[in-house]
Amino acid sequence: MRIATWNVNSVRQRLEHLVSWLKECSPDIVCLQEIKCVDEAFPRLEIEALGYNVVTHGQKTFNGVALLSKLPFDETKSGLAGDDEDAHARFLEGVVTLKQGVVRIACLYLPNGNPANTDKYPYKLKWMSRLLEYSKERLKTEEPLILAGDFNVIPAARDVYNPAAWTDDALFRPATREAFQSLLGLGLTDALRAVNDDPGQYTFWDYQAGAWQKNWGIRIDHLLMSPQASDRLIDVGIDSYVRAWEKPSDHVPVWADLDFETA
DNA sequence: ATGACACTTTTAAAGTGA
């Protein structure tokens, strides 16, 4: 089974790229972030034509997440518990059944948090705390669980081209990295780091200042796996080639292959 | 220090992102 995550930065702007990449990568399950549209505006038919079931949790203008799966969903649920005031569309959960049993997938778009001297940063930290609580609860089931998405967290210095320039950024502040480490402390595995120790494994390059050409990237898109999932991890890849396409998203897809049979 | 770029929306300039 192959699962992937991609922040497309507007699904309607990126539809051609998305279709091309889906054909090339052929993931069974896909977590999309920043679809930037309401549910009715999602290009559902075009994606269903490729054999995917589609669930969306969108909103007008900003944010928005979607789950695509070649397997039918047993259940889906939108929204992250812990704050009834939070209206941002950033979290969508789905469950599928494989030959080996159920797998739960959480597609997430974690708040950016910048500028870090505004209330956006406490909102980010609170959201991370809610995600920690969610993960604690789900891990009790001892089932395969995969958190996939744009975490807006640079986990370590080797995940950014110039760590010194990012010290006070909401993506790299100590409190941000500590909150991410707390997730790992629950027993979740950062899938990319389970298979690859190299620096420079970037998933995002800013549109500005020729960041892609200079390889000024950061690693902020992640797949975190419960032990029951990471035990079956085979490989992880970053499809950085799509960043060189015309009018690309600023993020690229990350995928993981797991030893689960989909048939 | 600022803006650089790309996306959205009450199609113009502002908000958001990272």
Coordinates of C-alpha atoms (C1' of nucleotides) in Angstrom, one line a residue:
Chain A
M1 CA 0.0 0.0 0.0
R2 CA 1.2 3.4 -0.9
I3 CA 0.1 6.5 1.0
A4 CA 1.1 10.1 0.1
T5 CA 0.6 13.6 1.3
W6 CA 0.7 16.8 -0.7
N7 CA 0.0 20.5 0.0
V8 CA -1.3 21.5 -3.4
N9 CA -1.8 25.2 -2.7
S10 CA -5.2 25.4 -4.4
V11 CA -6.6 22.1 -5.9
R12 CA -8.3 24.0 -8.7
Q13 CA -5.1 25.7 -9.7
R14 CA -3.2 22.4 -9.4
L15 CA -5.7 20.0 -11.0
E16 CA -3.6 19.2 -14.1
H17 CA -0.5 18.6 -11.9
L18 CA -2.5 16.5 -9.4
V19 CA -3.9 14.2 -12.2
S20 CA -0.5 13.8 -13.8
W21 CA 1.2 13.0 -10.5
L22 CA -1.6 10.6 -9.4
K23 CA -1.1 8.6 -12.6
E24 CA 2.7 8.6 -12.2
C25 CA 2.9 7.8 -8.4
S26 CA -0.3 5.7 -8.2
P27 CA -0.8 6.1 -4.5
D28 CA -3.7 4.1 -2.8
I29 CA -4.4 6.9 -0.3
V30 CA -3.7 10.6 -0.7
C31 CA -3.9 13.4 1.9
L32 CA -4.2 16.8 0.3
Q33 CA -3.9 20.2 2.1
E34 CA -4.7 23.7 1.2
I35 CA -7.4 22.8 -1.3
K36 CA -8.6 26.4 -0.8
C37 CA -12.1 25.8 -1.9
V38 CA -15.5 24.8 -0.5
D39 CA -16.5 21.1 -0.8
E40 CA -18.9 21.8 -3.7
A41 CA -16.0 23.3 -5.7
F42 CA -13.6 20.4 -5.4
P43 CA -12.9 18.7 -8.7
R44 CA -14.5 15.5 -7.5
L45 CA -15.4 14.0 -10.9
E46 CA -11.9 14.3 -12.3
I47 CA -10.4 12.5 -9.3
E48 CA -13.1 9.9 -9.1
A49 CA -12.4 9.1 -12.8
L50 CA -9.0 7.9 -11.7
G51 CA -10.6 5.4 -9.4
Y52 CA -10.5 7.3 -6.1
N53 CA -13.1 7.7 -3.4
V54 CA -13.1 11.4 -2.4
V55 CA -13.8 13.1 0.9
T56 CA -13.3 16.8 1.4
H57 CA -13.3 19.2 4.4
G58 CA -13.0 22.5 2.7
Q59 CA -13.8 26.2 3.4
K60 CA -13.9 29.3 1.4
T61 CA -10.6 30.9 0.3
F62 CA -8.1 29.3 2.7
N63 CA -7.0 26.0 4.3
G64 CA -9.1 22.9 3.4
V65 CA -8.0 19.2 3.4
A66 CA -9.1 16.2 1.4
L67 CA -8.7 12.4 1.5
L68 CA -8.5 10.3 -1.7
S69 CA -8.5 6.5 -1.5
K70 CA -8.8 3.7 -4.0
L71 CA -10.3 1.7 -1.1
P72 CA -13.7 2.7 0.2
F73 CA -13.8 4.6 3.5
D74 CA -15.4 2.7 6.4
E75 CA -15.8 6.0 8.1
T76 CA -14.6 9.6 7.9
K77 CA -14.7 12.5 10.4
S78 CA -13.7 16.1 10.0
G79 CA -12.3 18.4 12.6
L80 CA -9.8 18.0 15.5
A81 CA -11.3 17.9 19.0
G82 CA -10.4 20.3 21.8
D83 CA -11.6 23.7 20.6
D84 CA -15.2 24.4 19.5
E85 CA -14.2 27.9 18.5
D86 CA -11.8 26.7 15.8
A87 CA -13.5 27.0 12.4
H88 CA -10.5 26.3 10.3
A89 CA -10.7 23.3 8.0
R90 CA -7.5 21.6 8.8
F91 CA -8.2 18.0 9.9
L92 CA -9.9 15.0 8.3
E93 CA -9.8 11.4 9.4
G94 CA -10.5 8.3 7.4
V95 CA -10.5 4.6 8.1
V96 CA -10.0 1.9 5.4
T97 CA -10.0 -1.9 5.7
L98 CA -7.1 -3.8 4.2
K99 CA -6.4 -7.6 4.1
Q100 CA -4.5 -7.2 7.4
G101 CA -7.2 -5.1 9.0
V102 CA -8.1 -1.5 9.5
V103 CA -5.8 1.5 9.0
R104 CA -6.6 4.9 10.3
I105 CA -5.4 8.0 8.4
A106 CA -5.4 11.6 9.7
C107 CA -4.9 14.2 7.0
L108 CA -3.8 17.5 8.7
Y109 CA -2.8 21.0 7.8
L110 CA -1.2 22.4 11.0
P111 CA -1.3 26.1 11.4
N112 CA 1.7 28.1 10.2
G113 CA 2.0 30.3 13.3
N114 CA 3.7 33.3 11.7
P115 CA 4.1 36.1 12.6
A116 CA 5.3 34.4 15.8
N117 CA 4.7 37.6 17.9
T118 CA 1.0 37.5 17.2
D119 CA -1.9 35.3 18.5
K120 CA -1.2 33.1 15.5
Y121 CA 1.6 31.4 17.3
P122 CA -0.3 30.4 20.5
Y123 CA -3.1 29.1 18.1
K124 CA -0.5 26.9 16.5
L125 CA 0.9 25.6 19.8
K126 CA -2.6 24.9 21.1
W127 CA -3.4 23.1 17.9
M128 CA -0.3 20.9 18.4
S129 CA -1.4 20.2 21.9
R130 CA -4.8 19.1 20.6
L131 CA -3.1 16.9 18.1
L132 CA -1.0 15.3 20.9
E133 CA -4.2 14.5 22.8
Y134 CA -5.8 13.1 19.7
S135 CA -2.8 10.9 19.1
K136 CA -2.6 9.7 22.7
E137 CA -6.3 8.5 22.4
R138 CA -5.8 6.8 19.1
L139 CA -2.6 5.1 20.0
K140 CA -4.4 3.3 22.8
T141 CA -6.2 1.2 20.2
E142 CA -2.8 -0.2 19.1
E143 CA -3.9 -0.1 15.5
P144 CA -2.1 1.2 12.4
L145 CA -2.4 5.0 12.5
I146 CA -0.8 7.4 10.0
L147 CA -0.8 11.2 10.6
A148 CA 0.0 12.7 7.2
G149 CA 0.2 16.3 6.1
D150 CA 1.7 19.7 6.2
F151 CA 2.9 20.0 9.8
N152 CA 4.5 23.4 9.3
V153 CA 7.3 22.1 11.5
I154 CA 11.0 21.9 10.7
P155 CA 12.0 19.1 13.0
A156 CA 15.7 19.6 13.1
A157 CA 18.6 21.8 11.8
R158 CA 19.3 19.2 9.0
D159 CA 15.8 19.9 7.7
V160 CA 16.5 23.5 6.7
Y161 CA 19.1 25.0 4.3
N162 CA 20.0 27.8 6.7
P163 CA 19.0 27.0 10.3
A164 CA 20.4 30.3 11.7
A165 CA 18.0 32.3 9.5
W166 CA 15.0 30.4 11.0
T167 CA 15.7 30.4 14.7
D168 CA 12.8 32.7 15.6
D169 CA 10.4 31.5 12.9
A170 CA 7.2 29.8 14.0
L171 CA 8.2 26.7 12.0
F172 CA 11.5 26.2 13.8
R173 CA 11.1 27.8 17.3
P174 CA 12.2 25.6 20.1
A175 CA 8.6 25.3 21.4
T176 CA 7.5 24.2 18.0
R177 CA 10.1 21.5 17.7
E178 CA 9.5 20.4 21.3
A179 CA 5.8 19.9 20.5
F180 CA 6.7 17.8 17.5
Q181 CA 9.1 15.8 19.6
S182 CA 6.3 15.1 22.0
L183 CA 4.4 13.4 19.2
L184 CA 7.4 11.2 18.5
G185 CA 7.6 10.6 22.3
L186 CA 4.2 8.9 22.2
G187 CA 5.8 6.3 19.9
L188 CA 5.0 7.8 16.5
T189 CA 7.7 7.4 13.9
D190 CA 8.8 10.1 11.5
A191 CA 8.7 7.8 8.4
L192 CA 11.2 9.7 6.3
R193 CA 13.8 9.6 9.1
A194 CA 13.2 5.9 9.6
V195 CA 14.7 5.3 6.1
N196 CA 16.9 8.3 5.4
D197 CA 19.4 10.2 7.6
D198 CA 20.6 12.6 5.0
P199 CA 20.3 16.4 5.3
G200 CA 18.5 18.3 2.6
Q201 CA 15.4 16.1 2.4
Y202 CA 13.2 19.1 1.6
T203 CA 9.5 19.2 0.8
F204 CA 9.0 23.0 0.4
W205 CA 10.7 25.7 -1.5
D206 CA 9.5 29.3 -1.3
Y207 CA 8.2 30.9 -4.5
Q208 CA 10.3 33.9 -3.7
A209 CA 14.0 34.8 -4.3
G210 CA 14.7 31.8 -6.5
A211 CA 14.5 29.4 -3.5
W212 CA 14.0 26.3 -5.7
Q213 CA 16.9 27.1 -8.0
K214 CA 19.2 27.7 -5.0
N215 CA 17.8 24.7 -3.1
W216 CA 16.8 26.8 -0.2
G217 CA 14.3 24.3 1.1
I218 CA 12.8 23.1 4.3
R219 CA 11.2 19.7 5.4
I220 CA 7.8 20.4 6.8
D221 CA 5.5 17.7 5.2
H222 CA 5.6 14.5 7.2
L223 CA 4.1 11.1 7.7
L224 CA 4.0 10.0 11.3
M225 CA 3.2 6.3 12.0
S226 CA 2.1 4.3 15.0
P227 CA 4.2 1.1 15.7
Q228 CA 1.6 -1.1 14.0
A229 CA 2.1 1.0 10.8
S230 CA 5.9 1.7 11.0
D231 CA 6.6 -2.0 11.5
R232 CA 5.4 -2.5 8.0
L233 CA 7.3 0.5 6.5
I234 CA 9.2 -0.4 3.3
D235 CA 10.3 2.9 1.8
V236 CA 9.6 6.7 1.8
G237 CA 10.2 9.1 -1.1
I238 CA 9.9 12.8 -1.8
D239 CA 8.7 13.6 -5.4
S240 CA 10.7 16.8 -5.6
Y241 CA 10.6 16.6 -9.5
V242 CA 7.1 18.2 -9.5
R243 CA 8.5 21.4 -8.0
A244 CA 10.2 21.9 -11.4
W245 CA 6.9 21.8 -13.3
E246 CA 5.3 24.9 -14.7
K247 CA 3.3 26.8 -12.1
P248 CA 3.9 24.3 -9.3
S249 CA 2.8 24.2 -5.7
D250 CA 5.5 25.4 -3.3
H251 CA 5.2 22.0 -1.6
V252 CA 6.0 18.5 -3.2
P253 CA 4.4 15.1 -2.5
V254 CA 5.8 12.7 0.1
W255 CA 4.9 9.1 -0.1
A256 CA 5.4 5.9 1.9
D257 CA 5.1 2.3 0.9
L258 CA 3.9 -0.1 3.6
D259 CA 3.6 -3.9 3.6
F260 CA -0.2 -3.9 3.6
E261 CA -2.1 -5.7 0.9
T262 CA -4.9 -3.6 -0.7
A263 CA -6.7 -6.4 -2.4
Chain B
dA1 C1' 14.5 46.7 7.0
dT2 C1' 11.7 45.4 3.1
dG3 C1' 10.2 42.7 -0.6
dA4 C1' 10.7 39.2 -3.4
dC5 C1' 5.8 35.2 -5.2
dA6 C1' 1.4 33.0 -5.6
dC7 C1' -3.1 32.2 -4.1
dT8 C1' -7.9 34.0 -2.8
dT9 C1' -11.9 37.3 -3.1
dT10 C1' -17.5 41.6 -3.4
dT11 C1' -12.0 42.7 -10.2
dA12 C1' -8.7 46.0 -6.6
dA13 C1' -6.2 45.9 -3.2
dA14 C1' -5.7 43.2 0.8
dG15 C1' -5.2 39.0 3.5
dT16 C1' -2.7 34.7 3.9
dG17 C1' 1.0 31.9 3.6
dA18 C1' 6.1 30.1 5.2

